[in-house]
PDB file of N, CA and C in Angstrom:
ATOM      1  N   UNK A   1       0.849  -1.176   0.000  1.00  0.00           N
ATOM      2  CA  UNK A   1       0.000   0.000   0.000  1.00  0.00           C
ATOM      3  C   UNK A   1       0.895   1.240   0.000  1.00  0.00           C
ATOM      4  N   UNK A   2       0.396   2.244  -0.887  1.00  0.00           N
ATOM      5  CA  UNK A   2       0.929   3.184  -0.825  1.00  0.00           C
ATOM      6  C   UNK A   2       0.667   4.615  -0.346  1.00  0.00           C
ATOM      7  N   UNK A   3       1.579   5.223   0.225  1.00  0.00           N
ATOM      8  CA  UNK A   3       1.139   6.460   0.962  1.00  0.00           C
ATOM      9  C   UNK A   3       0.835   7.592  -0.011  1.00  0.00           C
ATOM     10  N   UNK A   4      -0.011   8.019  -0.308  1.00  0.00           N
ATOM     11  CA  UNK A   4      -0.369   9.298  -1.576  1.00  0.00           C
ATOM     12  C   UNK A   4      -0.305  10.398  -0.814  1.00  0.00           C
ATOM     13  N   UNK A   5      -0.094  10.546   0.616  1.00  0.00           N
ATOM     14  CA  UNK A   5      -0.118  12.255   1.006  1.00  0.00           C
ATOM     15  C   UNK A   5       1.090  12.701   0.598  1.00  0.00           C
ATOM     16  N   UNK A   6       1.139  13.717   0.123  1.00  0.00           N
ATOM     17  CA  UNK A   6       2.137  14.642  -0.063  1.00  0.00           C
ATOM     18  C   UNK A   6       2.950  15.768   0.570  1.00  0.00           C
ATOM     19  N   UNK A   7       4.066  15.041   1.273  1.00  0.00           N
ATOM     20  CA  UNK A   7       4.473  15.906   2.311  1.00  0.00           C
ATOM     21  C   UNK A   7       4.683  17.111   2.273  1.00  0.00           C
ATOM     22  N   UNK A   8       5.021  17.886   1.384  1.00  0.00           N
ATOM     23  CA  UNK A   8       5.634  18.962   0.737  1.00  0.00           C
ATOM     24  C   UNK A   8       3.848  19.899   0.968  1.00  0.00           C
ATOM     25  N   UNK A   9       2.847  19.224   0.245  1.00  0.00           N
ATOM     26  CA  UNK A   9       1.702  20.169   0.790  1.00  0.00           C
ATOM     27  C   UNK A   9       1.152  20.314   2.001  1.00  0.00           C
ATOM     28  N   UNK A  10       1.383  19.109   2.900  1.00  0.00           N
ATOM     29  CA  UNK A  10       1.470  19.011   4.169  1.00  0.00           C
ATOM     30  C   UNK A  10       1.851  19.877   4.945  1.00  0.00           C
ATOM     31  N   UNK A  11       3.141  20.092   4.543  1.00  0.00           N
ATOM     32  CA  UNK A  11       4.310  21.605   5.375  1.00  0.00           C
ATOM     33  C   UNK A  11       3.804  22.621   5.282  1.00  0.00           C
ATOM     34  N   UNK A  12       3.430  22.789   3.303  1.00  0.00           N
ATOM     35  CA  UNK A  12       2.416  24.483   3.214  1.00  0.00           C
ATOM     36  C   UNK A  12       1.399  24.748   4.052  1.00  0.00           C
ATOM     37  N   UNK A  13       0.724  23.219   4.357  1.00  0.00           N
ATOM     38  CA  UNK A  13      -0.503  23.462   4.809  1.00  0.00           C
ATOM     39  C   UNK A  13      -0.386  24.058   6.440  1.00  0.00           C
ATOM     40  N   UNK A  14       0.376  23.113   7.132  1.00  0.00           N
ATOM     41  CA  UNK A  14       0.589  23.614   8.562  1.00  0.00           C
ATOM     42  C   UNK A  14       1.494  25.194   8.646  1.00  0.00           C
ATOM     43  N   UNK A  15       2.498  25.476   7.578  1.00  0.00           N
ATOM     44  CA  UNK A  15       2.880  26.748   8.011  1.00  0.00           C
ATOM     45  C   UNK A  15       2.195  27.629   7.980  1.00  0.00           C
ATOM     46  N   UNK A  16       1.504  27.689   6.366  1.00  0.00           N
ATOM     47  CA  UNK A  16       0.230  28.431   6.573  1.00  0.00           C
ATOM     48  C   UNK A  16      -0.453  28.243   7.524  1.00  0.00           C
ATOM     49  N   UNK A  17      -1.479  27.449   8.099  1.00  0.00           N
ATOM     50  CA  UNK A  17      -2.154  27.674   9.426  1.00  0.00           C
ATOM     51  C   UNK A  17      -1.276  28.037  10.665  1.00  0.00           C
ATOM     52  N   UNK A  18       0.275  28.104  10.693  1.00  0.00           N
ATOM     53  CA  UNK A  18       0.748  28.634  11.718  1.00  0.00           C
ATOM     54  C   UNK A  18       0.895  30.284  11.613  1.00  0.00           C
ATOM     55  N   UNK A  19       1.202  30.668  10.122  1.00  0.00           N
ATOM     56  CA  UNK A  19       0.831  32.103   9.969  1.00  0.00           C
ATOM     57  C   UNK A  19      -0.259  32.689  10.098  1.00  0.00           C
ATOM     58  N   UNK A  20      -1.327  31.909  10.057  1.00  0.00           N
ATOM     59  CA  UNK A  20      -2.862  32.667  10.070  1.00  0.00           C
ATOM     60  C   UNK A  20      -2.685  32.760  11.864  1.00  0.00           C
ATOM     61  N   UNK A  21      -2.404  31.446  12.497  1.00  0.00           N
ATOM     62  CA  UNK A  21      -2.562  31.943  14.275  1.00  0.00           C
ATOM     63  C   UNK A  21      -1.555  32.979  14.700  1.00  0.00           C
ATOM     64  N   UNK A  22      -0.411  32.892  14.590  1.00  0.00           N
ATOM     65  CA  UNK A  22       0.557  34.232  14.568  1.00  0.00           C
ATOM     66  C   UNK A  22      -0.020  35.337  14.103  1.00  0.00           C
ATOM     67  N   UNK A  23      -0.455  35.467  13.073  1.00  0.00           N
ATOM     68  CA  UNK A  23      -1.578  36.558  12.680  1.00  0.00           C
ATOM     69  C   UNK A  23      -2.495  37.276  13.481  1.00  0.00           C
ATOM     70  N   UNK A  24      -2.769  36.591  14.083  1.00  0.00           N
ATOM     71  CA  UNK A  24      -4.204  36.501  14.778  1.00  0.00           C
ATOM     72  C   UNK A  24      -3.864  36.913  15.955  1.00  0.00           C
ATOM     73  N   UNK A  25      -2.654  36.226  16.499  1.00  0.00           N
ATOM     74  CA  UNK A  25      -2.079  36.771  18.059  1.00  0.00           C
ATOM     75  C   UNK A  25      -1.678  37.935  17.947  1.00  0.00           C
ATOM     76  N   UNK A  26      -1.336  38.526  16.599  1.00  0.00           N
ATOM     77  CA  UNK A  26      -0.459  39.704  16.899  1.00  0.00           C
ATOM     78  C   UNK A  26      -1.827  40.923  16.477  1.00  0.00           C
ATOM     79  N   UNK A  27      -2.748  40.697  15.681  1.00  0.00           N
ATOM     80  CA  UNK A  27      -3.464  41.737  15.728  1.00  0.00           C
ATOM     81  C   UNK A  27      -4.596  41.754  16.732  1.00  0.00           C
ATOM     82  N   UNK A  28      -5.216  40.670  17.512  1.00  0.00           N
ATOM     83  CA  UNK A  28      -5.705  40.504  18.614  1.00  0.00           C
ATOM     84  C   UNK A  28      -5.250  39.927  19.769  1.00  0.00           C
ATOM     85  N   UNK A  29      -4.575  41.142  20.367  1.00  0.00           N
ATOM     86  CA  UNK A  29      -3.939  40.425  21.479  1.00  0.00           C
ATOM     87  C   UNK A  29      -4.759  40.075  22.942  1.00  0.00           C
ATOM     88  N   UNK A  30      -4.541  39.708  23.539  1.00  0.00           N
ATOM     89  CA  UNK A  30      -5.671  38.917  24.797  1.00  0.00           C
ATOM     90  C   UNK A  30      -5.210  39.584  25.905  1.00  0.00           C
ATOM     91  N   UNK A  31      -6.783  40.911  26.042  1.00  0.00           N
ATOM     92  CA  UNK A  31      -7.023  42.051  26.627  1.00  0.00           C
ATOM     93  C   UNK A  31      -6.798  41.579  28.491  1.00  0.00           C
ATOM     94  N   UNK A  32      -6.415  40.566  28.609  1.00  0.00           N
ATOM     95  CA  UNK A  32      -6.303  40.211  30.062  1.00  0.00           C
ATOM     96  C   UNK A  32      -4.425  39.508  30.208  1.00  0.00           C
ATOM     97  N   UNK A  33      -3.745  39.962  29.093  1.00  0.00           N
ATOM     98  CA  UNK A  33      -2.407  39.948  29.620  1.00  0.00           C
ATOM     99  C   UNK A  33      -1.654  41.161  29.503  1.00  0.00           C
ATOM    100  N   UNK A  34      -0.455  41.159  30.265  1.00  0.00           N
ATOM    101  CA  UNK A  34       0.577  41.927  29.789  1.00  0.00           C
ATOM    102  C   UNK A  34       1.238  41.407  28.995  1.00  0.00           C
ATOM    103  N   UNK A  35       1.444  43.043  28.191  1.00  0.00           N
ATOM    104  CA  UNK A  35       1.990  43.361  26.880  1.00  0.00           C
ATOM    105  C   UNK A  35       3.292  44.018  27.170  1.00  0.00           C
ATOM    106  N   UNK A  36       4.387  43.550  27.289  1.00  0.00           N
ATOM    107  CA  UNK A  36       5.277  44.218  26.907  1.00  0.00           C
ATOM    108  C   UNK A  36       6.646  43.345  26.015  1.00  0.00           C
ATOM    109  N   UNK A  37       6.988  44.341  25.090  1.00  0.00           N
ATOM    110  CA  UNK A  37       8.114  44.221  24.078  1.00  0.00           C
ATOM    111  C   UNK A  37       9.738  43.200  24.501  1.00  0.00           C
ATOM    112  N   UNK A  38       9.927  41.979  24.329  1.00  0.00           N
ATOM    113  CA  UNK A  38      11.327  41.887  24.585  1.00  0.00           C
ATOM    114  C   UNK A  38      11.890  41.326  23.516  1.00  0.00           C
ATOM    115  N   UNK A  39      13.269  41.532  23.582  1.00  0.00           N
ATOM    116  CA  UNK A  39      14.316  40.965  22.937  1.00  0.00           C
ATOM    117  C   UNK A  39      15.801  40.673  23.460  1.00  0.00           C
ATOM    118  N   UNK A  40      15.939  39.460  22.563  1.00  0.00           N
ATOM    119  CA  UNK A  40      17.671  39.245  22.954  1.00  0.00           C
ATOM    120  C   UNK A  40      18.542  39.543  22.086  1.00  0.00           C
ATOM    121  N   UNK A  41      19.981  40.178  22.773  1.00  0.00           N
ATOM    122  CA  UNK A  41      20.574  40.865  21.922  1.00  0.00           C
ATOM    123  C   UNK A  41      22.145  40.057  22.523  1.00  0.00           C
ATOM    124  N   UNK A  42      22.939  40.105  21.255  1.00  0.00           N
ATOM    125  CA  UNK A  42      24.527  39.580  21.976  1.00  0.00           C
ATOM    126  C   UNK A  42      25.018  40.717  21.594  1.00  0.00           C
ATOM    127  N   UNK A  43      26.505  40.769  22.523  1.00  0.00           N
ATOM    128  CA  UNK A  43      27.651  41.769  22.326  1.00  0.00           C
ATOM    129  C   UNK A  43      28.532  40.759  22.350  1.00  0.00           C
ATOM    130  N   UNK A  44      29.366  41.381  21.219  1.00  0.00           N
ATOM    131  CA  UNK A  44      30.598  39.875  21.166  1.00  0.00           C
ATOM    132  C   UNK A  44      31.957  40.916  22.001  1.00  0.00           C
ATOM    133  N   UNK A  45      32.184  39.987  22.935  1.00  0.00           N
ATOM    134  CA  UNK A  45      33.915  40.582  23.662  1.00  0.00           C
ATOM    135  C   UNK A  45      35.298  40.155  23.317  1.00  0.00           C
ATOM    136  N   UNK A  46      36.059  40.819  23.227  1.00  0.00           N
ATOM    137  CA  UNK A  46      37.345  39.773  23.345  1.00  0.00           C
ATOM    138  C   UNK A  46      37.905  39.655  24.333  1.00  0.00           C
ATOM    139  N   UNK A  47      37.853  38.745  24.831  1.00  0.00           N
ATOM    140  CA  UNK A  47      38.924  38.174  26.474  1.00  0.00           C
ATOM    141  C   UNK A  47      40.003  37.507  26.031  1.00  0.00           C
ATOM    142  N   UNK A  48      40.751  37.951  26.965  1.00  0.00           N
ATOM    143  CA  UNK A  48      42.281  37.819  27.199  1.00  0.00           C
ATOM    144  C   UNK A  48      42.373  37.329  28.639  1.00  0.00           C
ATOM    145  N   UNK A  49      43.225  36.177  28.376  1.00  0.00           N
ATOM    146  CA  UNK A  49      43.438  35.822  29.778  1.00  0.00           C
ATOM    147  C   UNK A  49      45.336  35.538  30.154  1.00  0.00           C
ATOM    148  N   UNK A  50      45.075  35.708  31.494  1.00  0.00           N
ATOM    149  CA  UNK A  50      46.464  35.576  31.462  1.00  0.00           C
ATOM    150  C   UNK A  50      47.016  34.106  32.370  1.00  0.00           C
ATOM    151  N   UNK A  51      48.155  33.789  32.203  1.00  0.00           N
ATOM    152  CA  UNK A  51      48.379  32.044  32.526  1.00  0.00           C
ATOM    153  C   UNK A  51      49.016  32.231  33.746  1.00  0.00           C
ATOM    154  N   UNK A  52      48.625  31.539  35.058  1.00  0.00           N
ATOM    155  CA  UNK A  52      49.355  31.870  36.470  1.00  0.00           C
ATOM    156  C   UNK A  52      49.646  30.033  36.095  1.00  0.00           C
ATOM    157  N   UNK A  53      51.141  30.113  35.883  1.00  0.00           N
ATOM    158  CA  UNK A  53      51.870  28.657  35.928  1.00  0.00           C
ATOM    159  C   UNK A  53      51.701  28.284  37.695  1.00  0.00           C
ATOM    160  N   UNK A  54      51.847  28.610  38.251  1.00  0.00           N
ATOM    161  CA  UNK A  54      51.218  28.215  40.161  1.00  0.00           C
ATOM    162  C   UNK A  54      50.609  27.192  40.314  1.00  0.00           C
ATOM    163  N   UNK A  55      49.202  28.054  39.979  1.00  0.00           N
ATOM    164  CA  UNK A  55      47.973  27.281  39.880  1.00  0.00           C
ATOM    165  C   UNK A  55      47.704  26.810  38.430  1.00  0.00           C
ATOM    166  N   UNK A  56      48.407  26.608  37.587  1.00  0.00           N
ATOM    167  CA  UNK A  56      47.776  26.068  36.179  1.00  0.00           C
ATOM    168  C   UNK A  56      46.941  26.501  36.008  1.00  0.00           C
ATOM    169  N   UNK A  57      46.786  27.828  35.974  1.00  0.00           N
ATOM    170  CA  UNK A  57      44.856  28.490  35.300  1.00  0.00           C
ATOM    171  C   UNK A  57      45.314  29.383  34.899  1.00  0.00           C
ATOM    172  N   UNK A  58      44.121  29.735  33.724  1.00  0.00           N
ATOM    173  CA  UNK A  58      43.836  30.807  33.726  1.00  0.00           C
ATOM    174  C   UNK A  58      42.974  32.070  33.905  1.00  0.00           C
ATOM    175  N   UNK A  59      43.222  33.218  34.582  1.00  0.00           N
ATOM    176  CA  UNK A  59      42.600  34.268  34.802  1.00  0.00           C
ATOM    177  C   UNK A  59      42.113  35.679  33.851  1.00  0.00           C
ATOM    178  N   UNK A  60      41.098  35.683  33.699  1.00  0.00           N
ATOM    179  CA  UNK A  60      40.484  36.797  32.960  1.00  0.00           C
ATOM    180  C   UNK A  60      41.509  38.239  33.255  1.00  0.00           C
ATOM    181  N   UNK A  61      41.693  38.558  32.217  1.00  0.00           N
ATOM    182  CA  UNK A  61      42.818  40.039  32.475  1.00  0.00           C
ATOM    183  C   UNK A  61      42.019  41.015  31.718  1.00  0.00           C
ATOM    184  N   UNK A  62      41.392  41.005  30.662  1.00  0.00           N
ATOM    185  CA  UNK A  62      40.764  42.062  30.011  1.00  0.00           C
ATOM    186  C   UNK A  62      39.555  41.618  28.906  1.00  0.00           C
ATOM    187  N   UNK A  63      38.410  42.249  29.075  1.00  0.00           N
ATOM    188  CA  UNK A  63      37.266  41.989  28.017  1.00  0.00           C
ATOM    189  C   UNK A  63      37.135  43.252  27.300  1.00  0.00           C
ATOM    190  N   UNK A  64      37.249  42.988  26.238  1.00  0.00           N
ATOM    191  CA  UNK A  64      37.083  44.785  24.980  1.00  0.00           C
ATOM    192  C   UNK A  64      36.097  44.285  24.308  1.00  0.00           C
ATOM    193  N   UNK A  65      34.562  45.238  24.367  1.00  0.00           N
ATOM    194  CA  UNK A  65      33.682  44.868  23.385  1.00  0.00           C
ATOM    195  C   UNK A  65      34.127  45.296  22.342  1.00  0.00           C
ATOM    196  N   UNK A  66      33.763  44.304  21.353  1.00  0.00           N
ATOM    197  CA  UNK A  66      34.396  44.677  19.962  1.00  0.00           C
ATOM    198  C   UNK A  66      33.053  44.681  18.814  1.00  0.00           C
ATOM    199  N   UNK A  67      31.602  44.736  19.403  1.00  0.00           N
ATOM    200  CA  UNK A  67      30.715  45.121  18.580  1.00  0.00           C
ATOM    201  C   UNK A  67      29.765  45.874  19.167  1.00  0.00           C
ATOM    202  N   UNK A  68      28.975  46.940  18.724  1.00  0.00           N
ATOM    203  CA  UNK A  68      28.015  47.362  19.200  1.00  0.00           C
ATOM    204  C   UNK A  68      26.745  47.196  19.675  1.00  0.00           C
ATOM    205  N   UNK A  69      26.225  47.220  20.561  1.00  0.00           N
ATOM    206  CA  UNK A  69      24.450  46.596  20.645  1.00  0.00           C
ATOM    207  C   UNK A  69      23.820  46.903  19.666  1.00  0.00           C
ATOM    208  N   UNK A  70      22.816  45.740  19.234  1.00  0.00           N
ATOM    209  CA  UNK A  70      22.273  46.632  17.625  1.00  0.00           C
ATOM    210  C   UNK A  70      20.588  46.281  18.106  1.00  0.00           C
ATOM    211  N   UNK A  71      19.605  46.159  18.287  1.00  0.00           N
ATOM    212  CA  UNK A  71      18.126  45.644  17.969  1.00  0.00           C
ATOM    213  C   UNK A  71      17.951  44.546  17.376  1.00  0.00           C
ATOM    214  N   UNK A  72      17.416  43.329  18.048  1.00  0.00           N
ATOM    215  CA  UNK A  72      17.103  42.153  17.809  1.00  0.00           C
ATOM    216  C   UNK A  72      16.209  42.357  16.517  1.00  0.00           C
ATOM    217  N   UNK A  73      16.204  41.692  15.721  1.00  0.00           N
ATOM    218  CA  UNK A  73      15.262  41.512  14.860  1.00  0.00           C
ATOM    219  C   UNK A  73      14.094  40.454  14.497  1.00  0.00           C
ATOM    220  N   UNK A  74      14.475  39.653  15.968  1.00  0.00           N
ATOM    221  CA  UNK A  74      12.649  39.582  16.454  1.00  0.00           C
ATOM    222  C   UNK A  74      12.634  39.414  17.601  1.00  0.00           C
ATOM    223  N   UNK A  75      11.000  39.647  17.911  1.00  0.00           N
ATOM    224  CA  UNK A  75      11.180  40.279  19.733  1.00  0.00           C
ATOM    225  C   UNK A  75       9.776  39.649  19.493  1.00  0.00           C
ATOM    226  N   UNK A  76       9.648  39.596  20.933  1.00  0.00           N
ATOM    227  CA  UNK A  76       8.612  38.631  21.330  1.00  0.00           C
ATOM    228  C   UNK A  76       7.767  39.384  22.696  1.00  0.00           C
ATOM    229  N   UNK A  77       6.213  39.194  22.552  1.00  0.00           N
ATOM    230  CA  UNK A  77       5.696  40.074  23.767  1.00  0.00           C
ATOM    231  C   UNK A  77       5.355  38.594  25.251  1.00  0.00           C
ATOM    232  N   UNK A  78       5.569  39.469  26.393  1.00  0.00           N
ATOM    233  CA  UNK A  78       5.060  38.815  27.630  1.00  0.00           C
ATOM    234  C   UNK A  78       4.539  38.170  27.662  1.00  0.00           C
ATOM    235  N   UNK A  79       3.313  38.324  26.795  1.00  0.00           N
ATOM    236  CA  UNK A  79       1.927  37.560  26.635  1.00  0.00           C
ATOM    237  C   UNK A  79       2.141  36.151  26.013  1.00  0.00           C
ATOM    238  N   UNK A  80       3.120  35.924  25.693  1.00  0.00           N
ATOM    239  CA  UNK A  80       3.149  34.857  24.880  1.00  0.00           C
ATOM    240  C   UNK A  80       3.642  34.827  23.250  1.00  0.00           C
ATOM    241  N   UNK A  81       3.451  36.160  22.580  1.00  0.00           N
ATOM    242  CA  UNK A  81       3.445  36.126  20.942  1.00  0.00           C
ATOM    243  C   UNK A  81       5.065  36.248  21.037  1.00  0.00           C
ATOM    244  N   UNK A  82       5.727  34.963  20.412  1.00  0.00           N
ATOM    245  CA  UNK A  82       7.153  35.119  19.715  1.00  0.00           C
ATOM    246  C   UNK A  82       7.272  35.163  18.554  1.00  0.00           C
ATOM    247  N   UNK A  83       8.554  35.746  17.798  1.00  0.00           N
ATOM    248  CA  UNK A  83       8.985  36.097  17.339  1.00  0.00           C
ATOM    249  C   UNK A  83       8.492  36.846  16.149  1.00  0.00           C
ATOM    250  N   UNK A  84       8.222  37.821  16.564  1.00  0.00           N
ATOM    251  CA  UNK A  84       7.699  39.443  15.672  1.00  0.00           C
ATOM    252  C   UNK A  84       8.745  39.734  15.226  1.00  0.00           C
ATOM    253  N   UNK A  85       8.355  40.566  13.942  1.00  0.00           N
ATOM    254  CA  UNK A  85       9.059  41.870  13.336  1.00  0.00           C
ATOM    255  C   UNK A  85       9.136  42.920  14.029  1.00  0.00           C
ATOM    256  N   UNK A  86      10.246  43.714  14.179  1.00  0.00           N
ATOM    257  CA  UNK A  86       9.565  45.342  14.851  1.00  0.00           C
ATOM    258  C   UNK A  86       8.301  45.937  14.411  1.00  0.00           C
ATOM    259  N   UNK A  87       8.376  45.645  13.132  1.00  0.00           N
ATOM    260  CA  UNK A  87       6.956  45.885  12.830  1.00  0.00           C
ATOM    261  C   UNK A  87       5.440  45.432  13.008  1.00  0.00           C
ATOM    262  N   UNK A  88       5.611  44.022  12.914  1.00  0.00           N
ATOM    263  CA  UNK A  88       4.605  43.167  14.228  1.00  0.00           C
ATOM    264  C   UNK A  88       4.639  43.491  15.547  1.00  0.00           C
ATOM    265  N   UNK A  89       5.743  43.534  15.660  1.00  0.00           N
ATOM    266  CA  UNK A  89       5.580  44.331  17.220  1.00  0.00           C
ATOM    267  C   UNK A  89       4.925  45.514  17.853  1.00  0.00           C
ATOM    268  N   UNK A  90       5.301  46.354  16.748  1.00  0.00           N
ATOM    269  CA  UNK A  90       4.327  47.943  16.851  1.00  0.00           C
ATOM    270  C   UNK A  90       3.073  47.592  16.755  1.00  0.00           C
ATOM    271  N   UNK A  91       2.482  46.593  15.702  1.00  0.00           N
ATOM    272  CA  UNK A  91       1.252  46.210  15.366  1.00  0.00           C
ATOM    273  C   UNK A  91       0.446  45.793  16.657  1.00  0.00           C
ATOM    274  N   UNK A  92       1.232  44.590  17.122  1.00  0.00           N
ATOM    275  CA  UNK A  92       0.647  44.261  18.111  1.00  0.00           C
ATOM    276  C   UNK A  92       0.232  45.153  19.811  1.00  0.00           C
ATOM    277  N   UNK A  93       1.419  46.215  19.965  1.00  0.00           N
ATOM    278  CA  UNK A  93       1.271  46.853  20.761  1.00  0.00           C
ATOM    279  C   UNK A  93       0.447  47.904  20.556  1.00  0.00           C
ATOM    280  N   UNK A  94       0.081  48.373  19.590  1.00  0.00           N
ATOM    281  CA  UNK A  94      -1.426  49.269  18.679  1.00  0.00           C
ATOM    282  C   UNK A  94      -2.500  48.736  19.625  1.00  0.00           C
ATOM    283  N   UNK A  95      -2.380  47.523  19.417  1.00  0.00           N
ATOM    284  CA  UNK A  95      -3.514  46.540  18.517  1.00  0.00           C
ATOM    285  C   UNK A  95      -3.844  46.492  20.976  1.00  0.00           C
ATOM    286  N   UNK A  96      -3.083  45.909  21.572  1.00  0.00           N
ATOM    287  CA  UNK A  96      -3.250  45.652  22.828  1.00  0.00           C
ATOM    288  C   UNK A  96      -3.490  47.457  23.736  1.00  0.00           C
ATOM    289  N   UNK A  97      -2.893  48.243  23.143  1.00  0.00           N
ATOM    290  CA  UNK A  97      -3.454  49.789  23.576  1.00  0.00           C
ATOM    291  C   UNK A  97      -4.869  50.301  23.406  1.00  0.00           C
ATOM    292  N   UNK A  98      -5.164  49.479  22.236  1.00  0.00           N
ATOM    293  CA  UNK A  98      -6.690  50.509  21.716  1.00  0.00           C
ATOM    294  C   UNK A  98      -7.543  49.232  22.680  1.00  0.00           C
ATOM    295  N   UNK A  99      -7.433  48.344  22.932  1.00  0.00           N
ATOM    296  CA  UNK A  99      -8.142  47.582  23.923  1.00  0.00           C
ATOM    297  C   UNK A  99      -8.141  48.301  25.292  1.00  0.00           C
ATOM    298  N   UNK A 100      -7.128  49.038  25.546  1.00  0.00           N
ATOM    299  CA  UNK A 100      -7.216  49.425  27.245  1.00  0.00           C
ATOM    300  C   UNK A 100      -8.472  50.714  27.413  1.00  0.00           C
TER     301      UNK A 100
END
């Protein structure tokens, strides 16, 4: 017997229905949570350490950030909705203001 579903429409089918609920969370957000904006952001350092032959270790001597903080480019609200656009994000925080 052979399997005729087609996985490939399968995938469209569920991402699409995962975009329509993402959709949905971000322009109706649920007037009984908090809403607020987060994101994670890295700063890359360079550490230098220095070698104490004694104790065989080594000790941290200097960290130089060597990139700037920049804005995650997706951020996720309290409530539950991950990973927005800044622009979903504004949407959604519209969208949870005109409810208050």
């Amino acid at each position: 017997m052979t399997d005729e579903r087609d996985p490939e429409s399968n995938l469209e089918q569920w991402k699409s229905a995962m975009q329509e609920e993402h959709s949905e969370a971000i322009a109706n957000p649920d007037p009984d949570a908090s809403h607020r904006i987060e994101g994670v952001a890295q700063v890359t350092y360079r550490v230098t350490f220095d070698y104490d032959a004694d104790a065989d270790a080594l000790e941290r001597a200097d960290a130089e950030e060597v990139d700037d903080l920049t804005d995650p480019e997706l951020l996720s609200c309290a409530c539950g909705v991950r990973g927005m656009t800044p622009e979903e994000a504004r949407e959604h925080m519209a969208a949870a203001a005109s409810r208050d």
